[in-house]
Amino acid sequence: MSAPIRVVVVDDHPVFRLGMTALLSTLDGIECVGEAADVATALQVVTRVRPTVVLMDLHFGQGSGVEATRVLTRDHPDVGVLVVTMLSDDASLVAAMRAGARGYLLKGASAADVERSIRAVASGDLVLGAAVAGRAAMLFRAGPGLPEPFPQLTGREREVLGLLARGLPNAGIAQRLGLSPKTVRNNVSAILVKLQVNSRAEAIAAARDEGLGNPSSDHPSGANQHETH
């Protein structure tokens, strides 16, 4: 008899976690081995129990399911992430798949769809729910690559945002791109306006959700999020 598919449920809504774990308990060969309500706990639980599949929401009160997916697929490449979310927009779908998710389902999917998707992801397959599969096909037919994130930004502003997302301060960005500090400040100000966010921290979170930049151990973002722009 083959080993059961071990699943961790990550969602900040306790009612959803309760319902999902109850569903998993009824499925042959699938076992819920952990749950988490936030990103930090999710990373700890996955490291401890080493599941086969993680069911991942994308939106949390604190933290990002996209960033959690990116970290999990980097640190635990044998773990498959199946996104289960209310977010049906193209940007969320693209960000999740860029981060390494193997599947994308909308909340409200049938129990049969959930079971089928878990088994597919556990087998290493890529699976998209019916509600998003058509749009995903259109995105891939639109061109050889996925759409550029933040089309409202200029190429230079996107470069600056990517370096912000890696945790670089204005001075570091200026040095990296060969720009004056004033030009970098102007670019950051324009980015905040175009992204309709109020702070560097919000811009960094949005950028990481779209796959721009990575947290840098040399330049921790928390050290410079309060820098004036």
Tab-separated table of N, CA and C in Angstrom, residues 25-191:
chain	number	residue	atom	x	y	z
A	25	SER	N	-10.123	14.560	5.643
A	25	SER	CA	-10.252	13.355	6.476
A	25	SER	C	-11.148	12.302	5.842
A	26	THR	N	-11.941	12.711	4.835
A	26	THR	CA	-12.848	11.761	4.182
A	26	THR	C	-12.239	11.137	2.926
A	27	LEU	N	-11.066	11.589	2.519
A	27	LEU	CA	-10.485	11.159	1.249
A	27	LEU	C	-9.476	10.029	1.466
A	28	ASP	N	-9.645	8.962	0.762
A	28	ASP	CA	-8.737	7.818	0.881
A	28	ASP	C	-7.345	8.189	0.390
A	29	GLY	N	-6.353	7.836	1.182
A	29	GLY	CA	-4.971	8.044	0.768
A	29	GLY	C	-4.492	9.476	0.900
A	30	ILE	N	-5.270	10.328	1.553
A	30	ILE	CA	-4.873	11.724	1.780
A	30	ILE	C	-5.005	12.021	3.268
A	31	GLU	N	-3.966	12.606	3.835
A	31	GLU	CA	-3.926	12.851	5.284
A	31	GLU	C	-3.508	14.289	5.560
A	32	CYS	N	-4.297	14.998	6.359
A	32	CYS	CA	-3.919	16.346	6.783
A	32	CYS	C	-2.956	16.235	7.960
A	33	VAL	N	-1.743	16.734	7.780
A	33	VAL	CA	-0.714	16.579	8.811
A	33	VAL	C	-0.356	17.892	9.494
A	34	GLY	N	-1.036	18.982	9.122
A	34	GLY	CA	-0.741	20.254	9.763
A	34	GLY	C	-1.538	21.374	9.145
A	35	GLU	N	-1.602	22.488	9.868
A	35	GLU	CA	-2.270	23.667	9.364
A	35	GLU	C	-1.598	24.901	9.934
A	36	ALA	N	-1.820	26.031	9.277
A	36	ALA	CA	-1.204	27.283	9.723
A	36	ALA	C	-2.099	28.435	9.306
A	37	ALA	N	-2.062	29.495	10.116
A	37	ALA	CA	-2.886	30.668	9.850
A	37	ALA	C	-2.083	31.846	9.348
A	38	ASP	N	-0.755	31.708	9.276
A	38	ASP	CA	0.080	32.798	8.802
A	38	ASP	C	1.325	32.218	8.140
A	39	VAL	N	2.039	33.085	7.444
A	39	VAL	CA	3.171	32.633	6.648
A	39	VAL	C	4.288	32.059	7.515
A	40	ALA	N	4.634	32.750	8.593
A	40	ALA	CA	5.739	32.285	9.432
A	40	ALA	C	5.465	30.893	9.990
A	41	THR	N	4.246	30.683	10.487
A	41	THR	CA	3.889	29.366	11.022
A	41	THR	C	3.893	28.317	9.919
A	42	ALA	N	3.427	28.703	8.734
A	42	ALA	CA	3.404	27.768	7.613
A	42	ALA	C	4.796	27.249	7.302
A	43	LEU	N	5.770	28.146	7.259
A	43	LEU	CA	7.137	27.732	6.952
A	43	LEU	C	7.675	26.791	8.024
A	44	GLN	N	7.339	27.070	9.280
A	44	GLN	CA	7.790	26.208	10.369
A	44	GLN	C	7.141	24.828	10.282
A	45	VAL	N	5.822	24.817	10.025
A	45	VAL	CA	5.102	23.541	9.965
A	45	VAL	C	5.617	22.686	8.816
A	46	VAL	N	5.810	23.290	7.644
A	46	VAL	CA	6.285	22.525	6.493
A	46	VAL	C	7.667	21.945	6.765
A	47	THR	N	8.535	22.727	7.372
A	47	THR	CA	9.877	22.241	7.702
A	47	THR	C	9.805	21.071	8.676
A	48	ARG	N	8.854	21.128	9.600
A	48	ARG	CA	8.763	20.084	10.625
A	48	ARG	C	8.111	18.802	10.107
A	49	VAL	N	7.012	18.909	9.351
A	49	VAL	CA	6.260	17.707	8.991
A	49	VAL	C	6.523	17.213	7.574
A	50	ARG	N	7.162	18.036	6.737
A	50	ARG	CA	7.528	17.655	5.362
A	50	ARG	C	6.337	17.046	4.609
A	51	PRO	N	5.338	17.848	4.294
A	51	PRO	CA	4.172	17.327	3.590
A	51	PRO	C	4.470	17.069	2.116
A	52	THR	N	3.534	16.416	1.457
A	52	THR	CA	3.619	16.226	0.017
A	52	THR	C	3.077	17.439	-0.717
A	53	VAL	N	1.973	17.994	-0.179
A	53	VAL	CA	1.275	19.111	-0.808
A	53	VAL	C	0.916	20.139	0.252
A	54	VAL	N	1.040	21.420	-0.105
A	54	VAL	CA	0.577	22.515	0.741
A	54	VAL	C	-0.561	23.218	0.031
A	55	LEU	N	-1.701	23.334	0.693
A	55	LEU	CA	-2.810	24.129	0.180
A	55	LEU	C	-2.615	25.554	0.690
A	56	MET	N	-2.401	26.497	-0.222
A	56	MET	CA	-1.942	27.837	0.145
A	56	MET	C	-2.928	28.922	-0.287
A	57	ASP	N	-3.394	29.696	0.685
A	57	ASP	CA	-4.145	30.902	0.352
A	57	ASP	C	-3.135	31.960	-0.093
A	58	LEU	N	-3.596	33.005	-0.779
A	58	LEU	CA	-2.679	34.045	-1.241
A	58	LEU	C	-2.709	35.295	-0.389
A	59	HIS	N	-3.819	35.553	0.291
A	59	HIS	CA	-3.954	36.811	1.021
A	59	HIS	C	-4.066	36.544	2.509
A	60	PHE	N	-3.142	37.123	3.278
A	60	PHE	CA	-3.148	37.006	4.732
A	60	PHE	C	-3.146	38.398	5.338
A	61	GLY	N	-3.559	38.489	6.597
A	61	GLY	CA	-3.468	39.776	7.276
A	61	GLY	C	-2.025	40.255	7.359
A	62	GLN	N	-1.120	39.317	7.612
A	62	GLN	CA	0.308	39.627	7.646
A	62	GLN	C	1.030	38.636	6.745
A	63	GLY	N	1.761	39.140	5.783
A	63	GLY	CA	2.526	38.271	4.914
A	63	GLY	C	1.793	37.983	3.616
A	64	SER	N	2.478	37.314	2.735
A	64	SER	CA	1.976	37.064	1.394
A	64	SER	C	2.073	35.590	1.058
A	65	GLY	N	0.978	35.017	0.553
A	65	GLY	CA	1.014	33.638	0.132
A	65	GLY	C	1.925	33.428	-1.062
A	66	VAL	N	2.056	34.453	-1.909
A	66	VAL	CA	2.969	34.350	-3.047
A	66	VAL	C	4.406	34.232	-2.551
A	67	GLU	N	4.782	35.084	-1.604
A	67	GLU	CA	6.147	35.023	-1.065
A	67	GLU	C	6.379	33.711	-0.331
A	68	ALA	N	5.360	33.234	0.405
A	68	ALA	CA	5.494	31.951	1.091
A	68	ALA	C	5.685	30.820	0.080
A	69	THR	N	4.950	30.875	-1.024
A	69	THR	CA	5.099	29.872	-2.078
A	69	THR	C	6.507	29.895	-2.648
A	70	ARG	N	7.028	31.099	-2.876
A	70	ARG	CA	8.381	31.230	-3.430
A	70	ARG	C	9.412	30.609	-2.481
A	71	VAL	N	9.272	30.878	-1.192
A	71	VAL	CA	10.226	30.347	-0.213
A	71	VAL	C	10.101	28.824	-0.119
A	72	LEU	N	8.861	28.332	-0.066
A	72	LEU	CA	8.655	26.886	0.064
A	72	LEU	C	9.207	26.128	-1.137
A	73	THR	N	8.929	26.627	-2.339
A	73	THR	CA	9.407	25.910	-3.523
A	73	THR	C	10.911	26.001	-3.677
A	74	ARG	N	11.508	27.038	-3.087
A	74	ARG	CA	12.968	27.155	-3.114
A	74	ARG	C	13.610	26.229	-2.081
A	75	ASP	N	13.077	26.236	-0.857
A	75	ASP	CA	13.686	25.479	0.231
A	75	ASP	C	13.236	24.022	0.273
A	76	HIS	N	12.053	23.739	-0.275
A	76	HIS	CA	11.510	22.373	-0.252
A	76	HIS	C	10.975	22.033	-1.643
A	77	PRO	N	11.847	21.842	-2.612
A	77	PRO	CA	11.400	21.621	-3.992
A	77	PRO	C	10.579	20.355	-4.181
A	78	ASP	N	10.616	19.451	-3.201
A	78	ASP	CA	9.817	18.229	-3.299
A	78	ASP	C	8.387	18.425	-2.824
A	79	VAL	N	8.083	19.601	-2.263
A	79	VAL	CA	6.738	19.900	-1.778
A	79	VAL	C	5.977	20.655	-2.869
A	80	GLY	N	4.790	20.180	-3.213
A	80	GLY	CA	3.978	20.855	-4.221
A	80	GLY	C	3.022	21.839	-3.576
A	81	VAL	N	2.954	23.048	-4.109
A	81	VAL	CA	2.039	24.067	-3.580
A	81	VAL	C	0.819	24.160	-4.494
A	82	LEU	N	-0.347	23.955	-3.913
A	82	LEU	CA	-1.616	24.121	-4.609
A	82	LEU	C	-2.304	25.345	-4.016
A	83	VAL	N	-2.403	26.418	-4.793
A	83	VAL	CA	-3.056	27.637	-4.324
A	83	VAL	C	-4.564	27.418	-4.305
A	84	VAL	N	-5.198	27.788	-3.191
A	84	VAL	CA	-6.658	27.759	-3.067
A	84	VAL	C	-7.071	29.133	-2.546
A	85	THR	N	-7.679	29.937	-3.387
A	85	THR	CA	-7.852	31.351	-3.073
A	85	THR	C	-9.164	31.893	-3.619
A	86	MET	N	-9.558	33.060	-3.111
A	86	MET	CA	-10.696	33.788	-3.665
A	86	MET	C	-10.268	34.657	-4.839
A	87	LEU	N	-8.962	34.863	-5.016
A	87	LEU	CA	-8.446	35.807	-6.006
A	87	LEU	C	-8.450	35.175	-7.400
A	88	SER	N	-9.264	35.738	-8.282
A	88	SER	CA	-9.413	35.158	-9.622
A	88	SER	C	-8.797	36.017	-10.717
A	89	ASP	N	-8.086	37.099	-10.344
A	89	ASP	CA	-7.537	38.005	-11.348
A	89	ASP	C	-6.272	37.421	-11.977
A	90	ASP	N	-5.966	37.913	-13.169
A	90	ASP	CA	-4.801	37.419	-13.907
A	90	ASP	C	-3.501	37.648	-13.154
A	91	ALA	N	-3.376	38.820	-12.497
A	91	ALA	CA	-2.123	39.151	-11.808
A	91	ALA	C	-1.825	38.148	-10.701
A	92	SER	N	-2.847	37.758	-9.938
A	92	SER	CA	-2.633	36.798	-8.856
A	92	SER	C	-2.255	35.432	-9.409
A	93	LEU	N	-2.928	35.020	-10.483
A	93	LEU	CA	-2.612	33.743	-11.119
A	93	LEU	C	-1.168	33.723	-11.611
A	94	VAL	N	-0.774	34.776	-12.331
A	94	VAL	CA	0.582	34.835	-12.870
A	94	VAL	C	1.612	34.863	-11.745
A	95	ALA	N	1.360	35.669	-10.697
A	95	ALA	CA	2.312	35.767	-9.592
A	95	ALA	C	2.489	34.431	-8.896
A	96	ALA	N	1.392	33.714	-8.675
A	96	ALA	CA	1.482	32.420	-7.997
A	96	ALA	C	2.265	31.407	-8.826
A	97	MET	N	2.011	31.375	-10.129
A	97	MET	CA	2.711	30.415	-10.970
A	97	MET	C	4.183	30.781	-11.114
A	98	ARG	N	4.467	32.086	-11.185
A	98	ARG	CA	5.871	32.515	-11.207
A	98	ARG	C	6.591	32.097	-9.939
A	99	ALA	N	5.868	32.131	-8.812
A	99	ALA	CA	6.492	31.796	-7.529
A	99	ALA	C	6.746	30.305	-7.386
A	100	GLY	N	6.154	29.494	-8.263
A	100	GLY	CA	6.427	28.064	-8.223
A	100	GLY	C	5.255	27.176	-7.873
A	101	ALA	N	4.050	27.754	-7.755
A	101	ALA	CA	2.881	26.930	-7.461
A	101	ALA	C	2.653	25.928	-8.594
A	102	ARG	N	2.207	24.736	-8.242
A	102	ARG	CA	1.909	23.699	-9.243
A	102	ARG	C	0.422	23.643	-9.577
A	103	GLY	N	-0.393	24.392	-8.836
A	103	GLY	CA	-1.821	24.357	-9.101
A	103	GLY	C	-2.499	25.609	-8.578
A	104	TYR	N	-3.680	25.896	-9.124
A	104	TYR	CA	-4.411	27.110	-8.749
A	104	TYR	C	-5.901	26.799	-8.803
A	105	LEU	N	-6.545	26.820	-7.650
A	105	LEU	CA	-7.978	26.593	-7.534
A	105	LEU	C	-8.626	27.800	-6.865
A	106	LEU	N	-9.863	28.072	-7.239
A	106	LEU	CA	-10.633	29.088	-6.540
A	106	LEU	C	-11.415	28.436	-5.401
A	107	LYS	N	-11.531	29.158	-4.292
A	107	LYS	CA	-12.374	28.677	-3.209
A	107	LYS	C	-13.801	28.532	-3.751
A	108	GLY	N	-14.440	27.491	-3.362
A	108	GLY	CA	-15.737	27.181	-3.940
A	108	GLY	C	-15.652	26.035	-4.925
A	109	ALA	N	-14.416	25.597	-5.237
A	109	ALA	CA	-14.253	24.416	-6.082
A	109	ALA	C	-14.888	23.213	-5.393
A	110	SER	N	-15.371	22.278	-6.169
A	110	SER	CA	-16.038	21.105	-5.606
A	110	SER	C	-15.039	20.214	-4.874
A	111	ALA	N	-15.573	19.368	-4.001
A	111	ALA	CA	-14.717	18.425	-3.284
A	111	ALA	C	-13.970	17.529	-4.261
A	112	ALA	N	-14.636	17.148	-5.358
A	112	ALA	CA	-13.981	16.303	-6.356
A	112	ALA	C	-12.821	17.032	-7.021
A	113	ASP	N	-13.002	18.336	-7.294
A	113	ASP	CA	-11.918	19.119	-7.890
A	113	ASP	C	-10.740	19.248	-6.938
A	114	VAL	N	-11.036	19.476	-5.657
A	114	VAL	CA	-9.968	19.588	-4.663
A	114	VAL	C	-9.183	18.283	-4.593
A	115	GLU	N	-9.889	17.164	-4.508
A	115	GLU	CA	-9.210	15.869	-4.430
A	115	GLU	C	-8.380	15.603	-5.677
A	116	ARG	N	-8.961	15.839	-6.838
A	116	ARG	CA	-8.255	15.601	-8.094
A	116	ARG	C	-7.007	16.477	-8.189
A	117	SER	N	-7.114	17.731	-7.749
A	117	SER	CA	-5.985	18.655	-7.837
A	117	SER	C	-4.875	18.262	-6.876
A	118	ILE	N	-5.237	17.844	-5.666
A	118	ILE	CA	-4.226	17.405	-4.705
A	118	ILE	C	-3.460	16.210	-5.257
A	119	ARG	N	-4.173	15.254	-5.815
A	119	ARG	CA	-3.507	14.059	-6.347
A	119	ARG	C	-2.616	14.422	-7.542
A	120	ALA	N	-3.073	15.353	-8.366
A	120	ALA	CA	-2.272	15.760	-9.526
A	120	ALA	C	-0.991	16.454	-9.087
A	121	VAL	N	-1.114	17.391	-8.145
A	121	VAL	CA	0.068	18.113	-7.663
A	121	VAL	C	1.032	17.152	-6.979
A	122	ALA	N	0.498	16.209	-6.217
A	122	ALA	CA	1.354	15.227	-5.545
A	122	ALA	C	2.123	14.381	-6.554
A	123	SER	N	1.558	14.213	-7.741
A	123	SER	CA	2.216	13.431	-8.795
A	123	SER	C	3.181	14.259	-9.628
A	124	GLY	N	3.267	15.558	-9.306
A	124	GLY	CA	4.176	16.425	-10.039
A	124	GLY	C	3.548	17.117	-11.227
A	125	ASP	N	2.223	16.978	-11.386
A	125	ASP	CA	1.541	17.605	-12.509
A	125	ASP	C	1.185	19.052	-12.189
A	126	LEU	N	0.915	19.814	-13.236
A	126	LEU	CA	0.416	21.178	-13.104
A	126	LEU	C	-1.083	21.143	-13.319
A	127	VAL	N	-1.850	21.784	-12.419
A	127	VAL	CA	-3.301	21.731	-12.515
A	127	VAL	C	-3.893	23.113	-12.276
A	128	LEU	N	-4.861	23.484	-13.101
A	128	LEU	CA	-5.577	24.748	-12.965
A	128	LEU	C	-7.058	24.452	-12.894
A	129	GLY	N	-7.746	25.127	-11.964
A	129	GLY	CA	-9.179	24.964	-11.863
A	129	GLY	C	-9.881	25.458	-13.117
A	130	ALA	N	-11.072	24.932	-13.347
A	130	ALA	CA	-11.810	25.285	-14.554
A	130	ALA	C	-12.049	26.787	-14.655
A	131	ALA	N	-12.207	27.454	-13.518
A	131	ALA	CA	-12.521	28.879	-13.524
A	131	ALA	C	-11.358	29.743	-14.004
A	132	VAL	N	-10.128	29.223	-13.944
A	132	VAL	CA	-8.966	30.019	-14.356
A	132	VAL	C	-8.220	29.414	-15.541
A	133	ALA	N	-8.519	28.179	-15.895
A	133	ALA	CA	-7.758	27.511	-16.954
A	133	ALA	C	-7.881	28.232	-18.292
A	134	GLY	N	-9.099	28.687	-18.624
A	134	GLY	CA	-9.291	29.373	-19.895
A	134	GLY	C	-8.489	30.650	-19.987
A	135	ARG	N	-8.491	31.446	-18.911
A	135	ARG	CA	-7.744	32.695	-18.921
A	135	ARG	C	-6.248	32.430	-18.950
A	136	ALA	N	-5.805	31.376	-18.263
A	136	ALA	CA	-4.382	31.041	-18.287
A	136	ALA	C	-3.949	30.706	-19.712
A	137	ALA	N	-4.791	29.956	-20.435
A	137	ALA	CA	-4.457	29.614	-21.817
A	137	ALA	C	-4.351	30.870	-22.668
A	138	MET	N	-5.227	31.834	-22.428
A	138	MET	CA	-5.182	33.084	-23.180
A	138	MET	C	-3.908	33.859	-22.881
A	139	LEU	N	-3.484	33.831	-21.618
A	139	LEU	CA	-2.264	34.542	-21.247
A	139	LEU	C	-1.059	33.959	-21.974
A	140	PHE	N	-0.995	32.635	-22.053
A	140	PHE	CA	0.145	32.008	-22.712
A	140	PHE	C	0.082	32.163	-24.225
A	141	ARG	N	-1.132	32.221	-24.774
A	141	ARG	CA	-1.256	32.420	-26.217
A	141	ARG	C	-0.915	33.847	-26.622
A	142	ALA	N	-0.977	34.759	-25.661
A	142	ALA	CA	-0.758	36.173	-25.975
A	142	ALA	C	0.681	36.461	-26.372
A	143	GLY	N	1.612	35.606	-26.012
A	143	GLY	CA	3.010	35.871	-26.347
A	143	GLY	C	3.899	34.786	-25.810
A	144	PRO	N	5.212	34.846	-26.121
A	144	PRO	CA	6.128	33.791	-25.697
A	144	PRO	C	6.398	33.792	-24.214
A	145	GLY	N	6.123	34.907	-23.519
A	145	GLY	CA	6.395	34.965	-22.100
A	145	GLY	C	5.185	35.469	-21.344
A	146	LEU	N	5.274	35.422	-20.028
A	146	LEU	CA	4.200	35.939	-19.204
A	146	LEU	C	4.210	37.463	-19.238
A	147	PRO	N	3.061	38.094	-19.009
A	147	PRO	CA	3.004	39.548	-19.059
A	147	PRO	C	3.962	40.189	-18.062
A	148	GLU	N	4.526	41.314	-18.466
A	148	GLU	CA	5.386	42.060	-17.545
A	148	GLU	C	4.538	42.582	-16.385
A	149	PRO	N	5.048	42.471	-15.168
A	149	PRO	CA	4.298	43.039	-14.047
A	149	PRO	C	4.322	44.562	-14.098
A	150	PHE	N	3.294	45.168	-13.557
A	150	PHE	CA	3.193	46.617	-13.445
A	150	PHE	C	3.419	47.326	-14.782
A	151	PRO	N	2.543	47.098	-15.751
A	151	PRO	CA	2.721	47.747	-17.053
A	151	PRO	C	2.645	49.263	-16.996
A	152	GLN	N	2.103	49.804	-15.892
A	152	GLN	CA	2.012	51.264	-15.767
A	152	GLN	C	3.358	51.912	-15.467
A	153	LEU	N	4.365	51.094	-15.100
A	153	LEU	CA	5.687	51.625	-14.799
A	153	LEU	C	6.556	51.660	-16.053
A	154	THR	N	7.480	52.615	-16.085
A	154	THR	CA	8.491	52.618	-17.140
A	154	THR	C	9.508	51.516	-16.853
A	155	GLY	N	10.328	51.198	-17.830
A	155	GLY	CA	11.359	50.194	-17.630
A	155	GLY	C	12.298	50.554	-16.491
A	156	ARG	N	12.694	51.824	-16.417
A	156	ARG	CA	13.581	52.267	-15.347
A	156	ARG	C	12.898	52.145	-13.993
A	157	GLU	N	11.632	52.545	-13.913
A	157	GLU	CA	10.912	52.439	-12.637
A	157	GLU	C	10.784	50.979	-12.204
A	158	ARG	N	10.606	50.079	-13.163
A	158	ARG	CA	10.517	48.665	-12.812
A	158	ARG	C	11.859	48.159	-12.288
A	159	GLU	N	12.963	48.642	-12.869
A	159	GLU	CA	14.292	48.281	-12.351
A	159	GLU	C	14.458	48.768	-10.912
A	160	VAL	N	14.060	50.009	-10.677
A	160	VAL	CA	14.175	50.574	-9.328
A	160	VAL	C	13.324	49.774	-8.352
A	161	LEU	N	12.106	49.447	-8.760
A	161	LEU	CA	11.219	48.680	-7.883
A	161	LEU	C	11.806	47.301	-7.581
A	162	GLY	N	12.418	46.664	-8.584
A	162	GLY	CA	13.041	45.368	-8.349
A	162	GLY	C	14.152	45.438	-7.316
A	163	LEU	N	14.936	46.511	-7.369
A	163	LEU	CA	16.014	46.667	-6.383
A	163	LEU	C	15.461	47.035	-5.007
A	164	LEU	N	14.375	47.811	-4.989
A	164	LEU	CA	13.695	48.061	-3.712
A	164	LEU	C	13.272	46.741	-3.081
A	165	ALA	N	12.709	45.864	-3.915
A	165	ALA	CA	12.217	44.590	-3.406
A	165	ALA	C	13.343	43.700	-2.893
A	166	ARG	N	14.562	43.936	-3.371
A	166	ARG	CA	15.716	43.188	-2.861
A	166	ARG	C	16.271	43.801	-1.588
A	167	GLY	N	15.705	44.937	-1.163
A	167	GLY	CA	16.102	45.536	0.103
A	167	GLY	C	17.143	46.627	-0.004
A	168	LEU	N	17.463	47.085	-1.220
A	168	LEU	CA	18.484	48.122	-1.361
A	168	LEU	C	17.921	49.492	-0.987
A	169	PRO	N	18.702	50.330	-0.291
A	169	PRO	CA	18.300	51.710	-0.024
A	169	PRO	C	18.509	52.554	-1.278
A	170	ASN	N	18.043	53.789	-1.238
A	170	ASN	CA	18.180	54.676	-2.396
A	170	ASN	C	19.628	54.804	-2.858
A	171	ALA	N	20.541	54.935	-1.899
A	171	ALA	CA	21.949	55.102	-2.270
A	171	ALA	C	22.478	53.876	-2.998
A	172	GLY	N	22.088	52.697	-2.527
A	172	GLY	CA	22.522	51.475	-3.180
A	172	GLY	C	21.940	51.332	-4.579
A	173	ILE	N	20.671	51.739	-4.738
A	173	ILE	CA	20.036	51.685	-6.056
A	173	ILE	C	20.737	52.650	-7.007
A	174	ALA	N	21.036	53.856	-6.510
A	174	ALA	CA	21.718	54.849	-7.339
A	174	ALA	C	23.065	54.321	-7.819
A	175	GLN	N	23.808	53.702	-6.911
A	175	GLN	CA	25.116	53.162	-7.277
A	175	GLN	C	24.975	52.021	-8.275
A	176	ARG	N	24.000	51.148	-8.057
A	176	ARG	CA	23.815	49.988	-8.927
A	176	ARG	C	23.431	50.406	-10.348
A	177	LEU	N	22.577	51.420	-10.465
A	177	LEU	CA	22.068	51.816	-11.778
A	177	LEU	C	22.810	52.994	-12.396
A	178	GLY	N	23.772	53.552	-11.671
A	178	GLY	CA	24.518	54.692	-12.197
A	178	GLY	C	23.672	55.951	-12.283
A	179	LEU	N	22.797	56.138	-11.301
A	179	LEU	CA	21.909	57.296	-11.268
A	179	LEU	C	22.259	58.188	-10.093
A	180	SER	N	21.759	59.412	-10.125
A	180	SER	CA	21.936	60.287	-8.977
A	180	SER	C	20.907	59.931	-7.913
A	181	PRO	N	21.208	60.172	-6.634
A	181	PRO	CA	20.228	59.906	-5.574
A	181	PRO	C	18.907	60.635	-5.809
A	182	LYS	N	18.984	61.849	-6.354
A	182	LYS	CA	17.756	62.596	-6.609
A	182	LYS	C	16.895	61.885	-7.653
A	183	THR	N	17.515	61.353	-8.695
A	183	THR	CA	16.762	60.630	-9.721
A	183	THR	C	16.094	59.396	-9.134
A	184	VAL	N	16.802	58.700	-8.256
A	184	VAL	CA	16.211	57.528	-7.610
A	184	VAL	C	15.026	57.939	-6.752
A	185	ARG	N	15.169	59.032	-5.983
A	185	ARG	CA	14.056	59.495	-5.153
A	185	ARG	C	12.850	59.829	-6.013
A	186	ASN	N	13.084	60.467	-7.150
A	186	ASN	CA	11.983	60.810	-8.048
A	186	ASN	C	11.306	59.554	-8.595
A	187	ASN	N	12.124	58.549	-8.927
A	187	ASN	CA	11.557	57.294	-9.414
A	187	ASN	C	10.731	56.597	-8.342
A	188	VAL	N	11.229	56.586	-7.124
A	188	VAL	CA	10.489	55.947	-6.028
A	188	VAL	C	9.158	56.662	-5.805
A	189	SER	N	9.196	57.991	-5.821
A	189	SER	CA	7.956	58.751	-5.649
A	189	SER	C	6.955	58.422	-6.752
A	190	ALA	N	7.440	58.321	-7.989
A	190	ALA	CA	6.560	57.989	-9.113
A	190	ALA	C	5.989	56.582	-8.961
A	191	ILE	N	6.808	55.655	-8.470
A	191	ILE	CA	6.350	54.276	-8.265
A	191	ILE	C	5.209	54.229	-7.252
